[in-house]
PDB file of C-alpha atoms and ligand atoms in Angstrom:
ATOM      1  CA  UNK A 734      -7.435 -24.929   3.224  1.00  0.00           C
ATOM      2  CA  UNK A 735      -7.784 -24.226   6.961  1.00  0.00           C
ATOM      3  CA  UNK A 736      -4.275 -22.799   7.459  1.00  0.00           C
ATOM      4  CA  UNK A 737      -4.783 -20.209   4.695  1.00  0.00           C
ATOM      5  CA  UNK A 738      -8.018 -19.111   6.335  1.00  0.00           C
ATOM      6  CA  UNK A 739      -6.161 -18.723   9.636  1.00  0.00           C
ATOM      7  CA  UNK A 740      -3.410 -16.663   7.955  1.00  0.00           C
ATOM      8  CA  UNK A 741      -6.028 -14.382   6.391  1.00  0.00           C
ATOM      9  CA  UNK A 742      -7.666 -13.930   9.804  1.00  0.00           C
ATOM     10  CA  UNK A 743      -4.328 -13.007  11.391  1.00  0.00           C
ATOM     11  CA  UNK A 744      -3.870 -10.222   8.842  1.00  0.00           C
ATOM     12  CA  UNK A 745      -7.486  -9.103   9.090  1.00  0.00           C
ATOM     13  CA  UNK A 746      -7.325  -8.789  12.880  1.00  0.00           C
ATOM     14  CA  UNK A 747      -3.632  -7.840  13.248  1.00  0.00           C
ATOM     15  CA  UNK A 748      -2.345 -10.961  15.016  1.00  0.00           C
ATOM     16  CA  UNK A 749       1.408 -10.785  14.477  1.00  0.00           C
ATOM     17  CA  UNK A 750       2.726 -13.795  16.393  1.00  0.00           C
ATOM     18  CA  UNK A 751       1.879 -16.123  19.276  1.00  0.00           C
ATOM     19  CA  UNK A 752       3.350 -13.788  21.897  1.00  0.00           C
ATOM     20  CA  UNK A 753       1.486 -10.734  20.651  1.00  0.00           C
ATOM     21  CA  UNK A 754      -1.276  -9.734  23.121  1.00  0.00           C
ATOM     22  CA  UNK A 755      -3.262  -8.064  20.311  1.00  0.00           C
ATOM     23  CA  UNK A 756      -6.074  -8.617  19.538  1.00  0.00           C
ATOM     24  CA  UNK A 757      -7.132  -9.728  23.042  1.00  0.00           C
ATOM     25  CA  UNK A 758      -9.604 -12.333  21.742  1.00  0.00           C
ATOM     26  CA  UNK A 759      -6.800 -14.102  19.828  1.00  0.00           C
ATOM     27  CA  UNK A 760      -4.344 -14.135  22.765  1.00  0.00           C
ATOM     28  CA  UNK A 761      -2.296 -17.358  22.901  1.00  0.00           C
ATOM     29  CA  UNK A 762      -3.139 -18.319  19.313  1.00  0.00           C
ATOM     30  CA  UNK A 763      -0.519 -18.623  16.592  1.00  0.00           C
ATOM     31  CA  UNK A 764       0.029 -15.466  14.542  1.00  0.00           C
ATOM     32  CA  UNK A 765       0.873 -14.734  10.902  1.00  0.00           C
ATOM     33  CA  UNK A 766       4.552 -15.290  11.704  1.00  0.00           C
ATOM     34  CA  UNK A 767       4.201 -18.911  12.879  1.00  0.00           C
ATOM     35  CA  UNK A 768       1.358 -19.852  10.525  1.00  0.00           C
ATOM     36  CA  UNK A 769       3.139 -18.794   7.332  1.00  0.00           C
ATOM     37  CA  UNK A 770       6.255 -20.708   8.456  1.00  0.00           C
ATOM     38  CA  UNK A 771       4.099 -23.743   9.244  1.00  0.00           C
ATOM     39  CA  UNK A 772       2.299 -23.576   5.901  1.00  0.00           C
ATOM     40  CA  UNK A 773       5.631 -23.544   4.043  1.00  0.00           C
ATOM     41  CA  UNK A 774       6.818 -26.535   6.117  1.00  0.00           C
ATOM     42  CA  UNK A 775       3.603 -28.370   5.223  1.00  0.00           C
ATOM     43  CA  UNK A 776       4.420 -27.846   1.544  1.00  0.00           C
ATOM     44  CA  UNK A 777       1.936 -25.091   0.669  1.00  0.00           C
ATOM     45  CA  UNK A 778       3.606 -23.037  -2.060  1.00  0.00           C
ATOM     46  CA  UNK A 779       4.594 -19.447  -1.329  1.00  0.00           C
ATOM     47  CA  UNK A 780       2.412 -17.999  -4.098  1.00  0.00           C
ATOM     48  CA  UNK A 781      -0.695 -19.676  -2.647  1.00  0.00           C
ATOM     49  CA  UNK A 782       0.151 -18.430   0.859  1.00  0.00           C
ATOM     50  CA  UNK A 783       0.483 -14.895  -0.458  1.00  0.00           C
ATOM     51  CA  UNK A 784      -2.581 -14.841  -2.708  1.00  0.00           C
ATOM     52  CA  UNK A 785      -5.006 -17.062  -0.776  1.00  0.00           C
ATOM     53  CA  UNK A 786      -3.868 -16.144   2.739  1.00  0.00           C
ATOM     54  CA  UNK A 787      -2.121 -12.821   3.335  1.00  0.00           C
ATOM     55  CA  UNK A 788      -3.704 -10.850   0.479  1.00  0.00           C
ATOM     56  CA  UNK A 789      -7.202 -12.125   1.295  1.00  0.00           C
ATOM     57  CA  UNK A 790      -6.822 -10.727   4.832  1.00  0.00           C
ATOM     58  CA  UNK A 791      -5.500  -7.390   3.597  1.00  0.00           C
ATOM     59  CA  UNK A 792      -8.297  -7.020   1.033  1.00  0.00           C
ATOM     60  CA  UNK A 793     -10.860  -7.327   3.836  1.00  0.00           C
ATOM     61  CA  UNK A 794      -8.974  -4.688   5.869  1.00  0.00           C
ATOM     62  CA  UNK A 795      -8.975  -2.292   2.896  1.00  0.00           C
ATOM     63  CA  UNK A 796     -12.727  -2.536   2.507  1.00  0.00           C
ATOM     64  CA  UNK A 797     -13.381  -2.223   6.261  1.00  0.00           C
ATOM     65  CA  UNK A 798     -11.117   0.858   6.432  1.00  0.00           C
ATOM     66  CA  UNK A 799     -13.004   2.484   3.569  1.00  0.00           C
ATOM     67  CA  UNK A 800     -16.302   1.771   5.338  1.00  0.00           C
ATOM     68  CA  UNK A 801     -14.981   3.209   8.631  1.00  0.00           C
ATOM     69  CA  UNK A 802     -15.352  -0.182  10.323  1.00  0.00           C
ATOM     70  CA  UNK A 803     -11.658  -0.154  11.314  1.00  0.00           C
ATOM     71  CA  UNK A 804      -9.277   2.765  11.865  1.00  0.00           C
ATOM     72  CA  UNK A 805      -5.592   3.652  11.377  1.00  0.00           C
ATOM     73  CA  UNK A 806      -4.268   1.739  14.453  1.00  0.00           C
ATOM     74  CA  UNK A 807      -5.999  -1.495  13.349  1.00  0.00           C
ATOM     75  CA  UNK A 808      -4.675  -1.084   9.806  1.00  0.00           C
ATOM     76  CA  UNK A 809      -1.170  -0.632  11.191  1.00  0.00           C
ATOM     77  CA  UNK A 810      -1.515  -3.849  13.217  1.00  0.00           C
ATOM     78  CA  UNK A 811      -2.740  -5.674  10.104  1.00  0.00           C
ATOM     79  CA  UNK A 812       0.238  -4.345   8.158  1.00  0.00           C
ATOM     80  CA  UNK A 813       2.553  -5.600  10.920  1.00  0.00           C
ATOM     81  CA  UNK A 814       0.985  -9.057  10.780  1.00  0.00           C
ATOM     82  CA  UNK A 815       1.306  -9.004   6.996  1.00  0.00           C
ATOM     83  CA  UNK A 816       4.980  -8.028   7.248  1.00  0.00           C
ATOM     84  CA  UNK A 817       5.644 -10.817   9.775  1.00  0.00           C
ATOM     85  CA  UNK A 818       4.219 -13.358   7.341  1.00  0.00           C
ATOM     86  CA  UNK A 819       5.944 -11.820   4.317  1.00  0.00           C
ATOM     87  CA  UNK A 820       9.363 -12.204   5.983  1.00  0.00           C
ATOM     88  CA  UNK A 821       9.148 -15.950   5.349  1.00  0.00           C
ATOM     89  CA  UNK A 822       8.101 -15.420   1.719  1.00  0.00           C
ATOM     90  CA  UNK A 823      10.866 -12.931   0.880  1.00  0.00           C
ATOM     91  CA  UNK A 824      13.317 -15.602  -0.441  1.00  0.00           C
ATOM     92  CA  UNK A 825      10.631 -16.828  -2.843  1.00  0.00           C
ATOM     93  CA  UNK A 826      10.091 -13.290  -4.184  1.00  0.00           C
ATOM     94  CA  UNK A 827      13.819 -12.908  -4.701  1.00  0.00           C
ATOM     95  CA  UNK A 828      14.048 -16.218  -6.593  1.00  0.00           C
ATOM     96  CA  UNK A 829      11.114 -15.192  -8.827  1.00  0.00           C
ATOM     97  CA  UNK A 830       8.994 -18.133  -7.647  1.00  0.00           C
ATOM     98  CA  UNK A 831       6.311 -15.709  -6.473  1.00  0.00           C
ATOM     99  CA  UNK A 832       5.242 -13.122  -9.013  1.00  0.00           C
ATOM    100  CA  UNK A 833       4.091  -9.726  -7.772  1.00  0.00           C
ATOM    101  CA  UNK A 834       1.258  -7.931  -9.538  1.00  0.00           C
ATOM    102  CA  UNK A 835       3.549  -5.048 -10.506  1.00  0.00           C
ATOM    103  CA  UNK A 836       5.640  -2.200  -9.151  1.00  0.00           C
ATOM    104  CA  UNK A 837       4.215   0.955  -7.615  1.00  0.00           C
ATOM    105  CA  UNK A 838       6.385   4.029  -7.059  1.00  0.00           C
ATOM    106  CA  UNK A 839       5.098   6.170  -4.236  1.00  0.00           C
ATOM    107  CA  UNK A 840       6.147   9.482  -2.696  1.00  0.00           C
ATOM    108  CA  UNK A 841       4.957  12.531  -0.779  1.00  0.00           C
ATOM    109  CA  UNK A 842       5.543  15.529  -3.023  1.00  0.00           C
ATOM    110  CA  UNK A 843       8.134  18.260  -2.804  1.00  0.00           C
ATOM    111  CA  UNK A 844       7.853  20.474   0.288  1.00  0.00           C
ATOM    112  CA  UNK A 845       5.635  18.029   2.176  1.00  0.00           C
ATOM    113  CA  UNK A 846       6.783  15.904   5.115  1.00  0.00           C
ATOM    114  CA  UNK A 847       3.512  14.145   5.941  1.00  0.00           C
ATOM    115  CA  UNK A 848       3.944  10.429   5.378  1.00  0.00           C
ATOM    116  CA  UNK A 849       1.427   8.559   7.537  1.00  0.00           C
ATOM    117  CA  UNK A 850      -1.239   8.354   4.817  1.00  0.00           C
ATOM    118  CA  UNK A 851       1.313   7.643   2.086  1.00  0.00           C
ATOM    119  CA  UNK A 852       2.786   4.835   4.207  1.00  0.00           C
ATOM    120  CA  UNK A 853      -0.672   3.348   4.697  1.00  0.00           C
ATOM    121  CA  UNK A 854      -1.252   3.361   0.936  1.00  0.00           C
ATOM    122  CA  UNK A 855       2.160   1.689   0.501  1.00  0.00           C
ATOM    123  CA  UNK A 856       1.488  -0.978   3.120  1.00  0.00           C
ATOM    124  CA  UNK A 857      -1.893  -1.799   1.629  1.00  0.00           C
ATOM    125  CA  UNK A 858      -0.414  -2.018  -1.865  1.00  0.00           C
ATOM    126  CA  UNK A 859       2.323  -4.324  -0.625  1.00  0.00           C
ATOM    127  CA  UNK A 860      -0.270  -6.342   1.236  1.00  0.00           C
ATOM    128  CA  UNK A 861      -2.159  -6.676  -2.023  1.00  0.00           C
ATOM    129  CA  UNK A 862       0.759  -8.090  -3.941  1.00  0.00           C
ATOM    130  CA  UNK A 863       2.611  -5.051  -5.322  1.00  0.00           C
ATOM    131  CA  UNK A 864       6.292  -4.269  -4.975  1.00  0.00           C
ATOM    132  CA  UNK A 865       6.343  -0.763  -3.531  1.00  0.00           C
ATOM    133  CA  UNK A 866       9.203   1.588  -4.272  1.00  0.00           C
ATOM    134  CA  UNK A 867       8.804   4.203  -1.576  1.00  0.00           C
ATOM    135  CA  UNK A 868      10.679   7.408  -2.370  1.00  0.00           C
ATOM    136  CA  UNK A 869       9.769   8.930   1.013  1.00  0.00           C
ATOM    137  CA  UNK A 870       8.771  12.548   1.582  1.00  0.00           C
ATOM    138  CA  UNK A 871       9.698  15.857  -0.063  1.00  0.00           C
ATOM    139  CA  UNK A 872      10.076  14.069  -3.399  1.00  0.00           C
ATOM    140  CA  UNK A 873      10.918  16.185  -6.431  1.00  0.00           C
ATOM    141  CA  UNK A 874       9.892  15.473 -10.043  1.00  0.00           C
ATOM    142  CA  UNK A 875      13.431  14.353 -10.937  1.00  0.00           C
ATOM    143  CA  UNK A 876      13.320  11.629  -8.281  1.00  0.00           C
ATOM    144  CA  UNK A 877      10.009  10.288  -9.596  1.00  0.00           C
ATOM    145  CA  UNK A 878      11.399  10.306 -13.139  1.00  0.00           C
ATOM    146  CA  UNK A 879      14.625   8.539 -12.127  1.00  0.00           C
ATOM    147  CA  UNK A 880      12.604   5.848 -10.357  1.00  0.00           C
ATOM    148  CA  UNK A 881      10.317   5.438 -13.387  1.00  0.00           C
ATOM    149  CA  UNK A 882      13.297   5.137 -15.724  1.00  0.00           C
ATOM    150  CA  UNK A 883      14.861   2.510 -13.456  1.00  0.00           C
ATOM    151  CA  UNK A 884      11.555   0.611 -13.193  1.00  0.00           C
ATOM    152  CA  UNK A 885       9.737   0.760 -16.540  1.00  0.00           C
ATOM    153  CA  UNK A 886       6.107  -0.315 -16.479  1.00  0.00           C
ATOM    154  CA  UNK A 887       5.582   0.831 -12.889  1.00  0.00           C
ATOM    155  CA  UNK A 888       2.581   2.779 -11.709  1.00  0.00           C
ATOM    156  CA  UNK A 889       3.285   5.971  -9.782  1.00  0.00           C
ATOM    157  CA  UNK A 890       1.427   7.686  -6.952  1.00  0.00           C
ATOM    158  CA  UNK A 891       1.806  11.154  -5.430  1.00  0.00           C
ATOM    159  CA  UNK A 892       0.579  12.093  -1.976  1.00  0.00           C
ATOM    160  CA  UNK A 893       0.150  15.609  -0.505  1.00  0.00           C
ATOM    161  CA  UNK A 894      -1.345  16.809   2.774  1.00  0.00           C
ATOM    162  CA  UNK A 895      -0.939  20.570   2.463  1.00  0.00           C
ATOM    163  CA  UNK A 896      -2.924  22.900   0.239  1.00  0.00           C
ATOM    164  CA  UNK A 897       0.393  24.591  -0.523  1.00  0.00           C
ATOM    165  CA  UNK A 898       2.316  21.449  -1.511  1.00  0.00           C
ATOM    166  CA  UNK A 899      -0.500  19.888  -3.497  1.00  0.00           C
ATOM    167  CA  UNK A 900       0.218  22.585  -6.064  1.00  0.00           C
ATOM    168  CA  UNK A 901       3.586  20.900  -6.652  1.00  0.00           C
ATOM    169  CA  UNK A 902       1.689  17.865  -7.928  1.00  0.00           C
ATOM    170  CA  UNK A 903       0.812  19.771 -11.090  1.00  0.00           C
ATOM    171  CA  UNK A 904       4.460  20.329 -11.972  1.00  0.00           C
ATOM    172  CA  UNK A 905       5.425  16.751 -11.119  1.00  0.00           C
ATOM    173  CA  UNK A 906       2.571  15.280 -13.191  1.00  0.00           C
ATOM    174  CA  UNK A 907       3.547  17.542 -16.134  1.00  0.00           C
ATOM    175  CA  UNK A 908       7.214  16.465 -15.934  1.00  0.00           C
ATOM    176  CA  UNK A 909       6.281  12.787 -15.739  1.00  0.00           C
ATOM    177  CA  UNK A 910       3.899  13.097 -18.700  1.00  0.00           C
ATOM    178  CA  UNK A 911       6.600  14.975 -20.654  1.00  0.00           C
ATOM    179  CA  UNK A 912       8.883  11.975 -20.159  1.00  0.00           C
ATOM    180  CA  UNK A 913       6.128   9.477 -20.999  1.00  0.00           C
ATOM    181  CA  UNK A 914       2.645  10.702 -21.986  1.00  0.00           C
ATOM    182  CA  UNK A 915       1.254   7.181 -21.390  1.00  0.00           C
ATOM    183  CA  UNK A 916       2.456   7.008 -17.781  1.00  0.00           C
ATOM    184  CA  UNK A 917      -0.456   6.545 -15.356  1.00  0.00           C
ATOM    185  CA  UNK A 918      -0.240   8.855 -12.349  1.00  0.00           C
ATOM    186  CA  UNK A 919      -2.302   8.415  -9.180  1.00  0.00           C
ATOM    187  CA  UNK A 920      -2.862  11.300  -6.750  1.00  0.00           C
ATOM    188  CA  UNK A 921      -4.270  11.433  -3.243  1.00  0.00           C
ATOM    189  CA  UNK A 922      -4.100  12.982   0.218  1.00  0.00           C
ATOM    190  CA  UNK A 923      -6.537  14.980   2.328  1.00  0.00           C
ATOM    191  CA  UNK A 924      -6.716  18.235   0.287  1.00  0.00           C
ATOM    192  CA  UNK A 925      -6.763  16.492  -3.117  1.00  0.00           C
ATOM    193  CA  UNK A 926     -10.044  15.922  -4.973  1.00  0.00           C
ATOM    194  CA  UNK A 927     -11.263  14.421  -8.225  1.00  0.00           C
ATOM    195  CA  UNK A 928     -11.690  17.945  -9.548  1.00  0.00           C
ATOM    196  CA  UNK A 929      -8.065  18.766  -8.757  1.00  0.00           C
ATOM    197  CA  UNK A 930      -6.892  15.482 -10.266  1.00  0.00           C
ATOM    198  CA  UNK A 931      -8.679  16.369 -13.515  1.00  0.00           C
ATOM    199  CA  UNK A 932      -7.331  19.914 -13.457  1.00  0.00           C
ATOM    200  CA  UNK A 933      -3.687  18.823 -13.230  1.00  0.00           C
ATOM    201  CA  UNK A 934      -4.075  16.056 -15.823  1.00  0.00           C
ATOM    202  CA  UNK A 935      -3.391  13.211 -13.391  1.00  0.00           C
ATOM    203  CA  UNK A 936      -5.052   9.895 -14.215  1.00  0.00           C
ATOM    204  CA  UNK A 937      -6.624   8.713 -11.020  1.00  0.00           C
ATOM    205  CA  UNK A 938      -7.671  10.090  -7.653  1.00  0.00           C
ATOM    206  CA  UNK A 939      -8.705   8.062  -4.642  1.00  0.00           C
ATOM    207  CA  UNK A 940      -9.573   9.302  -1.165  1.00  0.00           C
ATOM    208  CA  UNK A 941      -8.359   5.999   0.331  1.00  0.00           C
ATOM    209  CA  UNK A 942      -5.877   3.151  -0.225  1.00  0.00           C
ATOM    210  CA  UNK A 943      -8.563   0.711  -1.351  1.00  0.00           C
ATOM    211  CA  UNK A 944      -9.395   2.842  -4.394  1.00  0.00           C
ATOM    212  CA  UNK A 945      -5.711   2.873  -5.379  1.00  0.00           C
ATOM    213  CA  UNK A 946      -5.588  -0.911  -5.162  1.00  0.00           C
ATOM    214  CA  UNK A 947      -8.768  -1.418  -7.153  1.00  0.00           C
ATOM    215  CA  UNK A 948      -7.603   0.831 -10.005  1.00  0.00           C
ATOM    216  CA  UNK A 949      -4.055  -0.584  -9.943  1.00  0.00           C
ATOM    217  CA  UNK A 950      -5.515  -4.093 -10.237  1.00  0.00           C
ATOM    218  CA  UNK A 951      -7.587  -2.985 -13.226  1.00  0.00           C
ATOM    219  CA  UNK A 952      -4.587  -1.402 -14.941  1.00  0.00           C
ATOM    220  CA  UNK A 953      -2.363  -4.413 -14.275  1.00  0.00           C
ATOM    221  CA  UNK A 954      -5.089  -6.892 -15.225  1.00  0.00           C
ATOM    222  CA  UNK A 955      -4.662  -8.484 -11.783  1.00  0.00           C
TER     223      UNK A 955
HETATM  224 CO1  B1M B1368       0.580  18.650   9.632  1.00  0.00          CO
HETATM  225  N1  B1M B1368      -0.908  19.645   8.843  1.00  0.00           N
HETATM  226  N2  B1M B1368       1.749  20.183   9.332  1.00  0.00           N
HETATM  227  N3  B1M B1368       1.913  17.600  10.577  1.00  0.00           N
HETATM  228  N4  B1M B1368      -0.781  17.485  10.113  1.00  0.00           N
HETATM  229  C1  B1M B1368      -2.172  18.941   8.683  1.00  0.00           C
HETATM  230  C2  B1M B1368      -2.273  18.205   7.338  1.00  0.00           C
HETATM  231  C3  B1M B1368      -3.254  20.067   8.860  1.00  0.00           C
HETATM  232  C4  B1M B1368      -4.598  19.801   8.155  1.00  0.00           C
HETATM  233  C5  B1M B1368      -3.431  20.390  10.351  1.00  0.00           C
HETATM  234  C6  B1M B1368      -4.374  21.556  10.587  1.00  0.00           C
HETATM  235  O1  B1M B1368      -3.985  22.688  10.463  1.00  0.00           O
HETATM  236  N5  B1M B1368      -5.605  21.273  10.935  1.00  0.00           N
HETATM  237  C7  B1M B1368      -2.469  21.276   8.245  1.00  0.00           C
HETATM  238  C8  B1M B1368      -2.637  21.501   6.749  1.00  0.00           C
HETATM  239  C9  B1M B1368      -3.496  22.700   6.447  1.00  0.00           C
HETATM  240  C10 B1M B1368      -3.608  22.920   5.003  1.00  0.00           C
HETATM  241  O2  B1M B1368      -2.717  22.754   4.225  1.00  0.00           O
HETATM  242  N6  B1M B1368      -4.788  23.321   4.623  1.00  0.00           N
HETATM  243  C11 B1M B1368      -1.037  20.920   8.619  1.00  0.00           C
HETATM  244  C12 B1M B1368       0.031  21.855   8.714  1.00  0.00           C
HETATM  245  C13 B1M B1368      -0.327  23.315   8.489  1.00  0.00           C
HETATM  246  C14 B1M B1368       1.352  21.472   9.008  1.00  0.00           C
HETATM  247  C15 B1M B1368       2.587  22.381   9.128  1.00  0.00           C
HETATM  248  C16 B1M B1368       2.698  23.475   8.069  1.00  0.00           C
HETATM  249  C17 B1M B1368       2.558  22.941  10.542  1.00  0.00           C
HETATM  250  C18 B1M B1368       3.638  23.947  10.840  1.00  0.00           C
HETATM  251  O3  B1M B1368       4.790  23.622  10.895  1.00  0.00           O
HETATM  252  N7  B1M B1368       3.200  25.184  10.973  1.00  0.00           N
HETATM  253  C19 B1M B1368       3.751  21.362   9.024  1.00  0.00           C
HETATM  254  C20 B1M B1368       4.197  21.150   7.576  1.00  0.00           C
HETATM  255  C21 B1M B1368       5.435  20.323   7.482  1.00  0.00           C
HETATM  256  C22 B1M B1368       5.692  19.939   6.034  1.00  0.00           C
HETATM  257  O4  B1M B1368       5.126  18.991   5.555  1.00  0.00           O
HETATM  258  N8  B1M B1368       6.520  20.715   5.353  1.00  0.00           N
HETATM  259  C23 B1M B1368       3.100  20.127   9.553  1.00  0.00           C
HETATM  260  C24 B1M B1368       3.783  19.106  10.198  1.00  0.00           C
HETATM  261  C25 B1M B1368       3.200  17.962  10.707  1.00  0.00           C
HETATM  262  C26 B1M B1368       3.943  16.925  11.545  1.00  0.00           C
HETATM  263  C27 B1M B1368       5.397  16.707  11.091  1.00  0.00           C
HETATM  264  C28 B1M B1368       3.930  17.409  12.976  1.00  0.00           C
HETATM  265  C29 B1M B1368       3.005  15.673  11.413  1.00  0.00           C
HETATM  266  C30 B1M B1368       3.361  14.736  10.257  1.00  0.00           C
HETATM  267  C31 B1M B1368       4.038  13.485  10.727  1.00  0.00           C
HETATM  268  C32 B1M B1368       4.173  12.493   9.616  1.00  0.00           C
HETATM  269  O5  B1M B1368       3.395  12.423   8.685  1.00  0.00           O
HETATM  270  N9  B1M B1368       5.201  11.682   9.755  1.00  0.00           N
HETATM  271  C33 B1M B1368       1.679  16.329  11.074  1.00  0.00           C
HETATM  272  C34 B1M B1368       0.416  15.701  11.214  1.00  0.00           C
HETATM  273  C35 B1M B1368       0.429  14.330  11.879  1.00  0.00           C
HETATM  274  C36 B1M B1368      -0.792  16.274  10.764  1.00  0.00           C
HETATM  275  C37 B1M B1368      -2.233  15.791  10.969  1.00  0.00           C
HETATM  276  C38 B1M B1368      -2.563  16.010  12.437  1.00  0.00           C
HETATM  277  C39 B1M B1368      -2.515  14.334  10.631  1.00  0.00           C
HETATM  278  C40 B1M B1368      -2.147  13.923   9.203  1.00  0.00           C
HETATM  279  C41 B1M B1368      -2.276  12.418   9.106  1.00  0.00           C
HETATM  280  O6  B1M B1368      -1.296  11.708   9.199  1.00  0.00           O
HETATM  281  N10 B1M B1368      -3.522  11.909   8.987  1.00  0.00           N
HETATM  282  C42 B1M B1368      -3.049  16.740   9.986  1.00  0.00           C
HETATM  283  C43 B1M B1368      -4.404  17.153  10.550  1.00  0.00           C
HETATM  284  C44 B1M B1368      -5.443  16.086  10.358  1.00  0.00           C
HETATM  285  O7  B1M B1368      -5.511  15.464   9.311  1.00  0.00           O
HETATM  286  N11 B1M B1368      -6.210  15.875  11.366  1.00  0.00           N
HETATM  287  C45 B1M B1368      -2.081  17.792   9.675  1.00  0.00           C
HETATM  288  C46 B1M B1368      -3.806  10.476   9.003  1.00  0.00           C
HETATM  289  C47 B1M B1368      -3.579   9.864   7.611  1.00  0.00           C
HETATM  290  C48 B1M B1368      -3.899   8.373   7.681  1.00  0.00           C
HETATM  291  O8  B1M B1368      -4.485  10.469   6.720  1.00  0.00           O
HETATM  292  O9  B1M B1368      -2.635  11.525   5.372  1.00  0.00           O
HETATM  293  O10 B1M B1368      -5.068  12.058   4.867  1.00  0.00           O
HETATM  294  P1  B1M B1368      -4.042  11.099   5.319  1.00  0.00           P
HETATM  295  O11 B1M B1368      -4.053   9.848   4.325  1.00  0.00           O
HETATM  296  C49 B1M B1368      -5.236   9.177   3.996  1.00  0.00           C
HETATM  297  C50 B1M B1368      -5.896   9.704   2.711  1.00  0.00           C
HETATM  298  O12 B1M B1368      -5.683  11.073   2.483  1.00  0.00           O
HETATM  299  C51 B1M B1368      -5.352   8.809   1.639  1.00  0.00           C
HETATM  300  O13 B1M B1368      -5.144   7.562   2.282  1.00  0.00           O
HETATM  301  C52 B1M B1368      -4.828   7.758   3.653  1.00  0.00           C
HETATM  302  C53 B1M B1368      -5.574   6.731   4.433  1.00  0.00           C
HETATM  303  O14 B1M B1368      -6.952   6.871   4.274  1.00  0.00           O
HETATM  304  N12 B1M B1368      -4.136   9.140   0.918  1.00  0.00           N
HETATM  305  C54 B1M B1368      -3.982   8.760  -0.377  1.00  0.00           C
HETATM  306  C55 B1M B1368      -2.997   9.711   1.320  1.00  0.00           C
HETATM  307  N13 B1M B1368      -2.100   9.747   0.346  1.00  0.00           N
HETATM  308  C56 B1M B1368      -2.678   9.151  -0.720  1.00  0.00           C
HETATM  309  C57 B1M B1368      -2.201   8.883  -2.020  1.00  0.00           C
HETATM  310  C58 B1M B1368      -3.063   8.238  -2.917  1.00  0.00           C
HETATM  311  C59 B1M B1368      -4.353   7.887  -2.562  1.00  0.00           C
HETATM  312  C60 B1M B1368      -4.829   8.120  -1.287  1.00  0.00           C
HETATM  313  O15 B1M B1368      -2.707   7.962  -4.185  1.00  0.00           O
HETATM  314  C61 B1M B1368      -1.362   8.039  -4.556  1.00  0.00           C
END
């Protein structure tokens, strides 16, 4: 359907709305905001708009970001376009008409205030159909556990940007596993590596948001 293709393009290239001057080659064209509204008015169901429009665009962005074909500013514009479109779908999420793939609890670990990378992971997850419960920065093990207890069946991801704070991941992973040995824990952030992930008994490491999405999709059967 042509309108779904246009919605996907708006997310891919970060076209928020008609007035938005970015990207220059799409100036004057309708953005994700107007197109999602129009699609709903034309009777396209919200689930189709999400899965065949918005998510398709965000999947392309994730791959391009991994391949260094786009950079943080472009991803942020794509996330803004995605959010503009999602605003119109929010009532359908709330009514249960649109099913998300699952819940993902995300936080930057205790002692660490860096949140740009964590926010990118969160935006990409949301753009790929997950409900993201963002606990923010400086998150202690108790906060992760409370969120997991309140949202059973969620996946959980820890981010750290400092070699000092990444050590706190070990304690947080241990506490989470003590509560539920089956709980899958993702870790990431610049100083983290696969070797470190294995050492602290976390389940999955990814250097980028796309890897998180791919593994989450596998775990959720999505
Ligand atoms: Co800070 N800082 N900083 N800083 N800062 C670094 C990280 C540093 C490398 C700079 C340097 O010295 N060259 C250094 C760490 C050194 C080290 O530990 N070895 C450092 C330091 C030392 C500090 C302070 C201690 C400085 C001081 O006060 N003396 C202090 C610590 C504060 C604290 O946290 N307690 C500090 C403070 C800050 C600011 C507040 C000023 C600011 C943060 C603002 C914010 O986040 N809101 C800041 C910034 C911006 C940086 C740099 C410049 C940029 C980090 C960033 O946002 N990168 C950084 C140097 C650098 O990287 N060039 C630096 C962009 C972001 C998109 O990448 O976060 O890696 P990143 O996320 C990536 C991946 O890692 C991955 O996906 C993202 C997208 O690809 N990813 C995940 C991230 N989380 C993931 C989770 C996953 C999977 C993938 O699964 C769950």
